[in-house]
Structures are given as C-alpha cells and as structure tokens.
Amino acid sequence: MARFDYGNERQPGRLDAILAKVDRSPVFHAALAAGAAWWWVDYALQIAAAFG
C-alpha cells in the first residue's frame, strides 16, 4: 500500500536534537523547578499582601 506524504508530518531536525539535549540536562530541570518554586512563593506573597 502506498504511503502518501501530505507535507504536514513532523520531520526530526536540528531543533529537535537541541531540545532533546536540553531536556536531558539536569541544570535545565533545576532551573525549571526553581522558577516554578519562585512563582508559587511570589503568588503566596501577593495573596498575603492583599489580605494583610
């Protein structure tokens, strides 16, 4: 059976290789976790300031 290529299928490229390398980086995950933690701290401080 013939396989048709409609041109919209995702092709692996250079960006995929870079993102795969970044995703395996523990530094990236640590920075992501730190950013998320800071977001929650900032959120809690804003709520405390609104009611304080």
CSV table of C-alpha atoms in Angstrom, one decimal:
chain,number,residue,atom,x,y,z
A,1,MET,CA,0.0,0.0,0.0
A,2,ALA,CA,1.3,3.4,-0.9
A,3,ARG,CA,2.2,5.9,1.8
A,4,PHE,CA,1.2,9.5,1.0
A,5,ASP,CA,3.1,12.4,2.3
A,6,TYR,CA,0.9,15.4,2.7
A,7,GLY,CA,3.8,17.6,3.9
A,8,ASN,CA,2.5,18.3,7.3
A,9,GLU,CA,4.1,15.4,9.1
A,10,ARG,CA,6.7,16.3,11.7
A,11,GLN,CA,10.3,15.7,10.5
A,12,PRO,CA,13.1,15.5,13.0
A,13,GLY,CA,15.5,18.3,12.6
A,14,ARG,CA,18.2,20.3,14.3
A,15,LEU,CA,15.8,22.0,16.7
A,16,ASP,CA,14.6,18.5,17.9
A,17,ALA,CA,18.1,17.5,18.6
A,18,ILE,CA,18.8,20.6,20.6
A,19,LEU,CA,15.6,20.3,22.6
A,20,ALA,CA,16.3,16.6,23.3
A,21,LYS,CA,19.8,17.6,24.6
A,22,VAL,CA,18.3,20.4,26.8
A,23,ASP,CA,15.6,18.1,28.2
A,24,ARG,CA,18.2,15.7,29.4
A,25,SER,CA,20.1,18.5,31.2
A,26,PRO,CA,19.9,18.4,35.0
A,27,VAL,CA,20.7,22.2,35.0
A,28,PHE,CA,17.6,22.8,32.9
A,29,HIS,CA,15.4,20.8,35.2
A,30,ALA,CA,16.8,22.6,38.3
A,31,ALA,CA,16.2,26.0,36.7
A,32,LEU,CA,12.7,25.0,35.8
A,33,ALA,CA,12.0,23.8,39.3
A,34,ALA,CA,13.5,26.9,40.8
A,35,GLY,CA,11.3,29.1,38.5
A,36,ALA,CA,8.2,27.2,39.5
A,37,ALA,CA,9.0,27.4,43.2
A,38,TRP,CA,9.6,31.2,42.9
A,39,TRP,CA,6.2,31.6,41.1
A,40,TRP,CA,4.4,29.9,44.0
A,41,VAL,CA,6.3,32.0,46.6
A,42,ASP,CA,5.5,35.2,44.7
A,43,TYR,CA,1.9,34.1,44.4
A,44,ALA,CA,1.6,33.4,48.1
A,45,LEU,CA,3.2,36.8,48.9
A,46,GLN,CA,0.8,38.6,46.7
A,47,ILE,CA,-2.2,36.9,48.4
A,48,ALA,CA,-0.7,37.7,51.8
A,49,ALA,CA,-0.2,41.4,50.8
A,50,ALA,CA,-3.8,41.5,49.5
A,51,PHE,CA,-5.2,40.3,52.9
A,52,GLY,CA,-2.6,41.7,55.1
